[in-house]
């Protein structure tokens, strides 16, 4: 499974640096010099201005340099020498293979991709649906539950409501307060 760790934004300066919208908890590790990131399969760059062959987004990009600047990360990739080439990368998603991501050391911490697709059941074993995705809100993370009838429900990912995550068993045990799944 491919995990998105960033999205390339606008160029910064004239030497090929770009801003990156970070989508990982470990930006220092993911965007370290020498790291190789794959680009989203099927990413299509905008047409290049001027004569010649249009620039094609490579399937892999190697990080030459990265730095934080005014709350953003700026990245320079090998083979991207100038602003015009960097502009062609805008909007490209940067991904890593989930097999290359180390599991968290804390047994109470999970990566999103570990939870997506797990069955959601009550403590009594009643199936409520499955985890469709995780939304990261300011107050707490939310499990987005896909109900059997096709609706979705949001479940705060807090111990009082989600007492157990059983990765080996492929399920999340949820004890929702009355009415939560009806919202």
mmCIF file of N, CA, C and O in Angstrom, residues 76-172:
data_model
loop_
_atom_site.group_PDB
_atom_site.id
_atom_site.type_symbol
_atom_site.label_atom_id
_atom_site.label_comp_id
_atom_site.label_asym_id
_atom_site.label_seq_id
_atom_site.Cartn_x
_atom_site.Cartn_y
_atom_site.Cartn_z
ATOM 1 N N UNK A 76 14.805 20.471 -1.858
ATOM 2 C CA UNK A 76 15.484 20.499 -3.158
ATOM 3 C C UNK A 76 15.685 19.042 -3.574
ATOM 4 O O UNK A 76 16.217 18.238 -2.804
ATOM 5 N N UNK A 77 15.235 18.703 -4.783
ATOM 6 C CA UNK A 77 15.367 17.347 -5.303
ATOM 7 C C UNK A 77 16.489 17.280 -6.330
ATOM 8 O O UNK A 77 16.711 18.246 -7.085
ATOM 9 N N UNK A 78 17.182 16.148 -6.393
ATOM 10 C CA UNK A 78 18.218 15.927 -7.409
ATOM 11 C C UNK A 78 17.568 16.005 -8.788
ATOM 12 O O UNK A 78 16.463 15.484 -9.000
ATOM 13 N N UNK A 79 18.219 16.675 -9.706
ATOM 14 C CA UNK A 79 17.725 16.772 -11.076
ATOM 15 C C UNK A 79 16.684 17.849 -11.301
ATOM 16 O O UNK A 79 16.143 17.960 -12.403
ATOM 17 N N UNK A 80 16.388 18.639 -10.290
ATOM 18 C CA UNK A 80 15.432 19.747 -10.431
ATOM 19 C C UNK A 80 16.226 21.032 -10.213
ATOM 20 O O UNK A 80 16.342 21.532 -9.096
ATOM 21 N N UNK A 81 16.815 21.567 -11.289
ATOM 22 C CA UNK A 81 17.796 22.641 -11.155
ATOM 23 C C UNK A 81 17.249 24.062 -11.065
ATOM 24 O O UNK A 81 17.964 24.967 -10.666
ATOM 25 N N UNK A 82 15.961 24.270 -11.463
ATOM 26 C CA UNK A 82 15.485 25.650 -11.537
ATOM 27 C C UNK A 82 13.991 25.748 -11.237
ATOM 28 O O UNK A 82 13.298 24.747 -11.089
ATOM 29 N N UNK A 83 13.542 26.979 -11.151
ATOM 30 C CA UNK A 83 12.146 27.261 -10.810
ATOM 31 C C UNK A 83 11.164 26.681 -11.830
ATOM 32 O O UNK A 83 10.123 26.153 -11.463
ATOM 33 N N UNK A 84 11.471 26.766 -13.112
ATOM 34 C CA UNK A 84 10.558 26.266 -14.140
ATOM 35 C C UNK A 84 10.355 24.757 -14.018
ATOM 36 O O UNK A 84 9.232 24.256 -14.135
ATOM 37 N N UNK A 85 11.423 24.030 -13.781
ATOM 38 C CA UNK A 85 11.311 22.577 -13.616
ATOM 39 C C UNK A 85 10.554 22.270 -12.333
ATOM 40 O O UNK A 85 9.711 21.363 -12.291
ATOM 41 N N UNK A 86 10.839 23.020 -11.277
ATOM 42 C CA UNK A 86 10.151 22.820 -9.997
ATOM 43 C C UNK A 86 8.653 23.083 -10.146
ATOM 44 O O UNK A 86 7.836 22.380 -9.536
ATOM 45 N N UNK A 87 8.278 24.054 -10.947
ATOM 46 C CA UNK A 87 6.863 24.364 -11.171
ATOM 47 C C UNK A 87 6.127 23.164 -11.763
ATOM 48 O O UNK A 87 4.966 22.917 -11.448
ATOM 49 N N UNK A 88 6.802 22.388 -12.600
ATOM 50 C CA UNK A 88 6.177 21.217 -13.215
ATOM 51 C C UNK A 88 5.863 20.122 -12.189
ATOM 52 O O UNK A 88 5.056 19.234 -12.462
ATOM 53 N N UNK A 89 6.493 20.185 -11.012
ATOM 54 C CA UNK A 89 6.241 19.199 -9.958
ATOM 55 C C UNK A 89 5.027 19.542 -9.099
ATOM 56 O O UNK A 89 4.557 18.705 -8.331
ATOM 57 N N UNK A 90 4.539 20.774 -9.206
ATOM 58 C CA UNK A 90 3.466 21.251 -8.326
ATOM 59 C C UNK A 90 2.279 20.285 -8.345
ATOM 60 O O UNK A 90 1.840 19.848 -9.391
ATOM 61 N N UNK A 91 1.811 19.932 -7.154
ATOM 62 C CA UNK A 91 0.661 19.039 -7.025
ATOM 63 C C UNK A 91 1.005 17.559 -6.977
ATOM 64 O O UNK A 91 0.151 16.726 -6.701
ATOM 65 N N UNK A 92 2.262 17.217 -7.239
ATOM 66 C CA UNK A 92 2.673 15.813 -7.228
ATOM 67 C C UNK A 92 2.658 15.273 -5.797
ATOM 68 O O UNK A 92 3.169 15.906 -4.882
ATOM 69 N N UNK A 93 2.070 14.098 -5.624
ATOM 70 C CA UNK A 93 2.054 13.452 -4.318
ATOM 71 C C UNK A 93 3.326 12.627 -4.150
ATOM 72 O O UNK A 93 3.777 11.964 -5.091
ATOM 73 N N UNK A 94 3.890 12.674 -2.954
ATOM 74 C CA UNK A 94 5.087 11.902 -2.614
ATOM 75 C C UNK A 94 4.647 10.748 -1.728
ATOM 76 O O UNK A 94 3.959 10.960 -0.725
ATOM 77 N N UNK A 95 5.044 9.523 -2.094
ATOM 78 C CA UNK A 95 4.554 8.347 -1.386
ATOM 79 C C UNK A 95 5.697 7.423 -0.978
ATOM 80 O O UNK A 95 6.790 7.470 -1.551
ATOM 81 N N UNK A 96 5.419 6.605 0.038
ATOM 82 C CA UNK A 96 6.317 5.526 0.455
ATOM 83 C C UNK A 96 5.472 4.264 0.560
ATOM 84 O O UNK A 96 4.258 4.323 0.735
ATOM 85 N N UNK A 97 6.116 3.128 0.467
ATOM 86 C CA UNK A 97 5.436 1.847 0.609
ATOM 87 C C UNK A 97 5.210 1.580 2.099
ATOM 88 O O UNK A 97 6.123 1.752 2.909
ATOM 89 N N UNK A 98 4.012 1.154 2.464
ATOM 90 C CA UNK A 98 3.710 0.898 3.878
ATOM 91 C C UNK A 98 4.625 -0.174 4.470
ATOM 92 O O UNK A 98 4.874 -0.176 5.671
ATOM 93 N N UNK A 99 5.157 -1.066 3.633
ATOM 94 C CA UNK A 99 6.072 -2.094 4.126
ATOM 95 C C UNK A 99 7.380 -1.489 4.623
ATOM 96 O O UNK A 99 8.092 -2.107 5.414
ATOM 97 N N UNK A 100 7.704 -0.289 4.146
ATOM 98 C CA UNK A 100 8.942 0.382 4.544
ATOM 99 C C UNK A 100 8.770 1.247 5.793
ATOM 100 O O UNK A 100 9.731 1.863 6.250
ATOM 101 N N UNK A 101 7.569 1.304 6.342
ATOM 102 C CA UNK A 101 7.287 2.134 7.510
ATOM 103 C C UNK A 101 7.367 1.263 8.760
ATOM 104 O O UNK A 101 6.671 0.255 8.873
ATOM 105 N N UNK A 102 8.232 1.667 9.672
ATOM 106 C CA UNK A 102 8.388 0.928 10.931
ATOM 107 C C UNK A 102 7.125 1.079 11.775
ATOM 108 O O UNK A 102 6.559 2.166 11.859
ATOM 109 N N UNK A 103 6.677 -0.004 12.412
ATOM 110 C CA UNK A 103 5.519 0.135 13.304
ATOM 111 C C UNK A 103 5.888 0.997 14.510
ATOM 112 O O UNK A 103 7.052 1.021 14.923
ATOM 113 N N UNK A 104 4.919 1.694 15.085
ATOM 114 C CA UNK A 104 5.209 2.529 16.255
ATOM 115 C C UNK A 104 5.718 1.679 17.413
ATOM 116 O O UNK A 104 5.330 0.524 17.565
ATOM 117 N N UNK A 105 6.594 2.262 18.223
ATOM 118 C CA UNK A 105 7.124 1.562 19.388
ATOM 119 C C UNK A 105 6.077 1.435 20.487
ATOM 120 O O UNK A 105 6.044 0.449 21.214
ATOM 121 N N UNK A 106 5.208 2.432 20.621
ATOM 122 C CA UNK A 106 4.160 2.430 21.632
ATOM 123 C C UNK A 106 3.022 1.517 21.177
ATOM 124 O O UNK A 106 2.448 1.720 20.097
ATOM 125 N N UNK A 107 2.663 0.503 21.967
ATOM 126 C CA UNK A 107 1.589 -0.406 21.551
ATOM 127 C C UNK A 107 0.210 0.255 21.485
ATOM 128 O O UNK A 107 -0.717 -0.303 20.910
ATOM 129 N N UNK A 108 0.075 1.450 22.022
ATOM 130 C CA UNK A 108 -1.192 2.183 21.983
ATOM 131 C C UNK A 108 -1.232 3.198 20.842
ATOM 132 O O UNK A 108 -2.135 4.026 20.774
ATOM 133 N N UNK A 109 -0.245 3.149 19.958
ATOM 134 C CA UNK A 109 -0.166 4.078 18.826
ATOM 135 C C UNK A 109 -0.256 3.274 17.541
ATOM 136 O O UNK A 109 0.285 2.172 17.445
ATOM 137 N N UNK A 110 -0.953 3.836 16.551
ATOM 138 C CA UNK A 110 -1.157 3.136 15.289
ATOM 139 C C UNK A 110 -0.983 4.083 14.120
ATOM 140 O O UNK A 110 -1.301 5.268 14.219
ATOM 141 N N UNK A 111 -0.505 3.546 13.009
ATOM 142 C CA UNK A 111 -0.489 4.295 11.760
ATOM 143 C C UNK A 111 -1.870 4.148 11.126
ATOM 144 O O UNK A 111 -2.539 3.115 11.284
ATOM 145 N N UNK A 112 -2.290 5.161 10.389
ATOM 146 C CA UNK A 112 -3.606 5.130 9.750
ATOM 147 C C UNK A 112 -3.796 3.869 8.916
ATOM 148 O O UNK A 112 -4.847 3.236 8.953
ATOM 149 N N UNK A 113 -2.776 3.504 8.132
ATOM 150 C CA UNK A 113 -2.936 2.360 7.225
ATOM 151 C C UNK A 113 -3.132 1.043 7.969
ATOM 152 O O UNK A 113 -3.646 0.086 7.410
ATOM 153 N N UNK A 114 -2.744 0.986 9.253
ATOM 154 C CA UNK A 114 -2.966 -0.223 10.036
ATOM 155 C C UNK A 114 -4.442 -0.372 10.420
ATOM 156 O O UNK A 114 -4.908 -1.487 10.653
ATOM 157 N N UNK A 115 -5.166 0.729 10.499
ATOM 158 C CA UNK A 115 -6.550 0.716 10.960
ATOM 159 C C UNK A 115 -7.565 0.636 9.830
ATOM 160 O O UNK A 115 -8.635 0.045 9.996
ATOM 161 N N UNK A 116 -7.232 1.224 8.680
ATOM 162 C CA UNK A 116 -8.172 1.255 7.562
ATOM 163 C C UNK A 116 -8.476 -0.175 7.112
ATOM 164 O O UNK A 116 -7.578 -0.983 6.913
ATOM 165 N N UNK A 117 -9.771 -0.468 7.009
ATOM 166 C CA UNK A 117 -10.212 -1.797 6.581
ATOM 167 C C UNK A 117 -10.539 -2.749 7.721
ATOM 168 O O UNK A 117 -11.114 -3.811 7.493
ATOM 169 N N UNK A 118 -10.192 -2.376 8.963
ATOM 170 C CA UNK A 118 -10.503 -3.251 10.092
ATOM 171 C C UNK A 118 -12.005 -3.246 10.363
ATOM 172 O O UNK A 118 -12.684 -2.233 10.204
ATOM 173 N N UNK A 119 -12.516 -4.403 10.799
ATOM 174 C CA UNK A 119 -13.917 -4.505 11.202
ATOM 175 C C UNK A 119 -14.108 -3.729 12.500
ATOM 176 O O UNK A 119 -13.228 -3.707 13.357
ATOM 177 N N UNK A 120 -15.258 -3.098 12.638
ATOM 178 C CA UNK A 120 -15.610 -2.378 13.860
ATOM 179 C C UNK A 120 -16.761 -3.141 14.503
ATOM 180 O O UNK A 120 -17.803 -3.359 13.867
ATOM 181 N N UNK A 121 -16.535 -3.566 15.752
ATOM 182 C CA UNK A 121 -17.530 -4.365 16.467
ATOM 183 C C UNK A 121 -17.749 -3.793 17.862
ATOM 184 O O UNK A 121 -16.891 -3.109 18.411
ATOM 185 N N UNK A 122 -18.913 -4.114 18.440
ATOM 186 C CA UNK A 122 -19.194 -3.719 19.821
ATOM 187 C C UNK A 122 -18.524 -4.726 20.755
ATOM 188 O O UNK A 122 -18.097 -5.804 20.307
ATOM 189 N N UNK A 123 -18.450 -4.427 22.050
ATOM 190 C CA UNK A 123 -17.889 -5.405 22.993
ATOM 191 C C UNK A 123 -18.637 -6.750 22.972
ATOM 192 O O UNK A 123 -18.061 -7.790 23.255
ATOM 193 N N UNK A 124 -19.923 -6.735 22.587
ATOM 194 C CA UNK A 124 -20.710 -7.965 22.506
ATOM 195 C C UNK A 124 -20.492 -8.707 21.189
ATOM 196 O O UNK A 124 -21.016 -9.792 20.991
ATOM 197 N N UNK A 125 -19.733 -8.101 20.260
ATOM 198 C CA UNK A 125 -19.439 -8.761 18.990
ATOM 199 C C UNK A 125 -20.315 -8.348 17.827
ATOM 200 O O UNK A 125 -20.152 -8.858 16.718
ATOM 201 N N UNK A 126 -21.251 -7.418 18.028
ATOM 202 C CA UNK A 126 -22.112 -6.952 16.934
ATOM 203 C C UNK A 126 -21.282 -6.131 15.947
ATOM 204 O O UNK A 126 -20.579 -5.196 16.331
ATOM 205 N N UNK A 127 -21.362 -6.496 14.679
ATOM 206 C CA UNK A 127 -20.601 -5.789 13.647
ATOM 207 C C UNK A 127 -21.286 -4.462 13.324
ATOM 208 O O UNK A 127 -22.466 -4.417 13.009
ATOM 209 N N UNK A 128 -20.487 -3.377 13.397
ATOM 210 C CA UNK A 128 -21.005 -2.039 13.115
ATOM 211 C C UNK A 128 -20.601 -1.546 11.734
ATOM 212 O O UNK A 128 -21.209 -0.631 11.201
ATOM 213 N N UNK A 129 -19.549 -2.118 11.168
ATOM 214 C CA UNK A 129 -19.042 -1.693 9.866
ATOM 215 C C UNK A 129 -17.546 -1.877 9.817
ATOM 216 O O UNK A 129 -16.999 -2.782 10.457
ATOM 217 N N UNK A 130 -16.876 -1.000 9.051
ATOM 218 C CA UNK A 130 -15.409 -1.067 8.974
ATOM 219 C C UNK A 130 -14.823 0.328 8.916
ATOM 220 O O UNK A 130 -15.499 1.290 8.544
ATOM 221 N N UNK A 131 -13.557 0.421 9.302
ATOM 222 C CA UNK A 131 -12.864 1.710 9.299
ATOM 223 C C UNK A 131 -12.574 2.092 7.850
ATOM 224 O O UNK A 131 -11.878 1.369 7.138
ATOM 225 N N UNK A 132 -13.125 3.217 7.404
ATOM 226 C CA UNK A 132 -12.918 3.702 6.036
ATOM 227 C C UNK A 132 -11.667 4.575 5.961
ATOM 228 O O UNK A 132 -10.918 4.514 4.983
ATOM 229 N N UNK A 133 -11.461 5.404 6.982
ATOM 230 C CA UNK A 133 -10.289 6.289 7.025
ATOM 231 C C UNK A 133 -10.196 6.886 8.423
ATOM 232 O O UNK A 133 -11.085 6.697 9.249
ATOM 233 N N UNK A 134 -9.119 7.623 8.655
ATOM 234 C CA UNK A 134 -8.931 8.332 9.911
ATOM 235 C C UNK A 134 -8.902 9.818 9.588
ATOM 236 O O UNK A 134 -8.163 10.253 8.702
ATOM 237 N N UNK A 135 -9.709 10.600 10.282
ATOM 238 C CA UNK A 135 -9.665 12.056 10.151
ATOM 239 C C UNK A 135 -8.938 12.591 11.387
ATOM 240 O O UNK A 135 -9.254 12.204 12.512
ATOM 241 N N UNK A 136 -7.983 13.465 11.151
ATOM 242 C CA UNK A 136 -7.203 14.040 12.252
ATOM 243 C C UNK A 136 -7.756 15.423 12.568
ATOM 244 O O UNK A 136 -7.523 16.370 11.833
ATOM 245 N N UNK A 137 -8.508 15.495 13.653
ATOM 246 C CA UNK A 137 -9.126 16.750 14.076
ATOM 247 C C UNK A 137 -8.297 17.357 15.200
ATOM 248 O O UNK A 137 -7.437 16.699 15.781
ATOM 249 N N UNK A 138 -8.573 18.601 15.526
ATOM 250 C CA UNK A 138 -7.814 19.304 16.561
ATOM 251 C C UNK A 138 -8.005 18.673 17.940
ATOM 252 O O UNK A 138 -7.065 18.542 18.706
ATOM 253 N N UNK A 139 -9.234 18.279 18.252
ATOM 254 C CA UNK A 139 -9.499 17.760 19.592
ATOM 255 C C UNK A 139 -9.125 16.291 19.745
ATOM 256 O O UNK A 139 -8.655 15.874 20.795
ATOM 257 N N UNK A 140 -9.370 15.484 18.725
ATOM 258 C CA UNK A 140 -8.980 14.070 18.755
ATOM 259 C C UNK A 140 -9.080 13.511 17.342
ATOM 260 O O UNK A 140 -9.729 14.097 16.474
ATOM 261 N N UNK A 141 -8.452 12.364 17.147
ATOM 262 C CA UNK A 141 -8.586 11.691 15.864
ATOM 263 C C UNK A 141 -9.968 11.061 15.800
ATOM 264 O O UNK A 141 -10.562 10.715 16.825
ATOM 265 N N UNK A 142 -10.486 10.918 14.581
ATOM 266 C CA UNK A 142 -11.813 10.340 14.388
ATOM 267 C C UNK A 142 -11.715 9.130 13.468
ATOM 268 O O UNK A 142 -11.102 9.217 12.400
ATOM 269 N N UNK A 143 -12.307 8.023 13.894
ATOM 270 C CA UNK A 143 -12.451 6.882 13.003
ATOM 271 C C UNK A 143 -13.661 7.160 12.125
ATOM 272 O O UNK A 143 -14.748 7.457 12.638
ATOM 273 N N UNK A 144 -13.490 7.076 10.818
ATOM 274 C CA UNK A 144 -14.623 7.222 9.915
ATOM 275 C C UNK A 144 -15.111 5.807 9.645
ATOM 276 O O UNK A 144 -14.417 5.006 9.024
ATOM 277 N N UNK A 145 -16.299 5.508 10.161
ATOM 278 C CA UNK A 145 -16.879 4.185 10.085
ATOM 279 C C UNK A 145 -17.792 4.090 8.875
ATOM 280 O O UNK A 145 -18.688 4.919 8.705
ATOM 281 N N UNK A 146 -17.548 3.101 8.029
ATOM 282 C CA UNK A 146 -18.448 2.835 6.905
ATOM 283 C C UNK A 146 -19.457 1.795 7.392
ATOM 284 O O UNK A 146 -19.104 0.666 7.683
ATOM 285 N N UNK A 147 -20.723 2.220 7.516
ATOM 286 C CA UNK A 147 -21.782 1.352 8.024
ATOM 287 C C UNK A 147 -22.240 0.382 6.938
ATOM 288 O O UNK A 147 -22.099 0.682 5.743
ATOM 289 N N UNK A 148 -22.801 -0.770 7.308
ATOM 290 C CA UNK A 148 -23.241 -1.755 6.307
ATOM 291 C C UNK A 148 -24.256 -1.197 5.306
ATOM 292 O O UNK A 148 -24.259 -1.585 4.145
ATOM 293 N N UNK A 149 -25.092 -0.254 5.745
ATOM 294 C CA UNK A 149 -26.109 0.309 4.838
ATOM 295 C C UNK A 149 -25.548 1.421 3.956
ATOM 296 O O UNK A 149 -26.272 2.022 3.181
ATOM 297 N N UNK A 150 -24.242 1.694 4.060
ATOM 298 C CA UNK A 150 -23.597 2.671 3.190
ATOM 299 C C UNK A 150 -23.349 4.033 3.815
ATOM 300 O O UNK A 150 -22.597 4.829 3.274
ATOM 301 N N UNK A 151 -24.010 4.332 4.946
ATOM 302 C CA UNK A 151 -23.769 5.607 5.618
ATOM 303 C C UNK A 151 -22.394 5.589 6.275
ATOM 304 O O UNK A 151 -21.772 4.542 6.406
ATOM 305 N N UNK A 152 -21.961 6.768 6.723
ATOM 306 C CA UNK A 152 -20.731 6.846 7.503
ATOM 307 C C UNK A 152 -21.056 7.440 8.865
ATOM 308 O O UNK A 152 -22.067 8.137 9.035
ATOM 309 N N UNK A 153 -20.207 7.139 9.818
ATOM 310 C CA UNK A 153 -20.333 7.694 11.161
ATOM 311 C C UNK A 153 -18.940 8.054 11.641
ATOM 312 O O UNK A 153 -17.954 7.417 11.250
ATOM 313 N N UNK A 154 -18.848 9.081 12.465
ATOM 314 C CA UNK A 154 -17.571 9.508 13.033
ATOM 315 C C UNK A 154 -17.501 9.054 14.487
ATOM 316 O O UNK A 154 -18.424 9.296 15.273
ATOM 317 N N UNK A 155 -16.394 8.382 14.819
ATOM 318 C CA UNK A 155 -16.204 7.878 16.172
ATOM 319 C C UNK A 155 -14.929 8.479 16.737
ATOM 320 O O UNK A 155 -13.841 8.257 16.181
ATOM 321 N N UNK A 156 -15.024 9.260 17.828
ATOM 322 C CA UNK A 156 -13.806 9.794 18.439
ATOM 323 C C UNK A 156 -12.882 8.644 18.862
ATOM 324 O O UNK A 156 -13.315 7.686 19.493
ATOM 325 N N UNK A 157 -11.624 8.735 18.458
ATOM 326 C CA UNK A 157 -10.654 7.676 18.746
ATOM 327 C C UNK A 157 -10.040 7.942 20.116
ATOM 328 O O UNK A 157 -8.892 8.348 20.242
ATOM 329 N N UNK A 158 -10.854 7.720 21.150
ATOM 330 C CA UNK A 158 -10.440 7.896 22.543
ATOM 331 C C UNK A 158 -10.738 6.602 23.287
ATOM 332 O O UNK A 158 -11.665 5.862 22.933
ATOM 333 N N UNK A 159 -9.958 6.310 24.321
ATOM 334 C CA UNK A 159 -10.053 5.042 25.048
ATOM 335 C C UNK A 159 -11.459 4.766 25.591
ATOM 336 O O UNK A 159 -11.902 3.627 25.623
ATOM 337 N N UNK A 160 -12.193 5.802 26.023
ATOM 338 C CA UNK A 160 -13.523 5.598 26.586
ATOM 339 C C UNK A 160 -14.486 5.007 25.558
ATOM 340 O O UNK A 160 -15.421 4.296 25.922
ATOM 341 N N UNK A 161 -14.285 5.313 24.282
ATOM 342 C CA UNK A 161 -15.184 4.833 23.227
ATOM 343 C C UNK A 161 -14.555 3.681 22.441
ATOM 344 O O UNK A 161 -15.252 2.770 22.001
ATOM 345 N N UNK A 162 -13.240 3.718 22.293
ATOM 346 C CA UNK A 162 -12.521 2.668 21.566
ATOM 347 C C UNK A 162 -11.570 1.991 22.559
ATOM 348 O O UNK A 162 -10.392 2.340 22.638
ATOM 349 N N UNK A 163 -12.083 1.022 23.332
ATOM 350 C CA UNK A 163 -11.246 0.421 24.368
ATOM 351 C C UNK A 163 -10.174 -0.533 23.856
ATOM 352 O O UNK A 163 -9.200 -0.786 24.562
ATOM 353 N N UNK A 164 -10.335 -1.049 22.630
ATOM 354 C CA UNK A 164 -9.357 -2.034 22.157
ATOM 355 C C UNK A 164 -9.208 -1.995 20.640
ATOM 356 O O UNK A 164 -10.196 -1.900 19.909
ATOM 357 N N UNK A 165 -7.951 -2.095 20.202
ATOM 358 C CA UNK A 165 -7.637 -2.284 18.785
ATOM 359 C C UNK A 165 -6.896 -3.607 18.705
ATOM 360 O O UNK A 165 -5.848 -3.770 19.321
ATOM 361 N N UNK A 166 -7.463 -4.542 17.971
ATOM 362 C CA UNK A 166 -6.890 -5.884 17.824
ATOM 363 C C UNK A 166 -6.413 -6.039 16.385
ATOM 364 O O UNK A 166 -7.161 -6.516 15.527
ATOM 365 N N UNK A 167 -5.165 -5.614 16.131
ATOM 366 C CA UNK A 167 -4.634 -5.700 14.769
ATOM 367 C C UNK A 167 -4.569 -7.143 14.286
ATOM 368 O O UNK A 167 -4.933 -7.441 13.144
ATOM 369 N N UNK A 168 -4.112 -8.048 15.142
ATOM 370 C CA UNK A 168 -3.984 -9.457 14.756
ATOM 371 C C UNK A 168 -5.344 -10.054 14.411
ATOM 372 O O UNK A 168 -5.468 -10.858 13.479
ATOM 373 N N UNK A 169 -6.375 -9.660 15.146
ATOM 374 C CA UNK A 169 -7.725 -10.160 14.900
ATOM 375 C C UNK A 169 -8.474 -9.385 13.827
ATOM 376 O O UNK A 169 -9.588 -9.753 13.457
ATOM 377 N N UNK A 170 -7.878 -8.285 13.352
ATOM 378 C CA UNK A 170 -8.504 -7.498 12.290
ATOM 379 C C UNK A 170 -9.756 -6.756 12.723
ATOM 380 O O UNK A 170 -10.682 -6.599 11.926
ATOM 381 N N UNK A 171 -9.755 -6.265 13.978
ATOM 382 C CA UNK A 171 -10.957 -5.578 14.436
ATOM 383 C C UNK A 171 -10.635 -4.452 15.423
ATOM 384 O O UNK A 171 -9.587 -4.453 16.071
ATOM 385 N N UNK A 172 -11.586 -3.544 15.508
ATOM 386 C CA UNK A 172 -11.556 -2.448 16.470
ATOM 387 C C UNK A 172 -12.823 -2.602 17.300
ATOM 388 O O UNK A 172 -13.923 -2.706 16.746
#
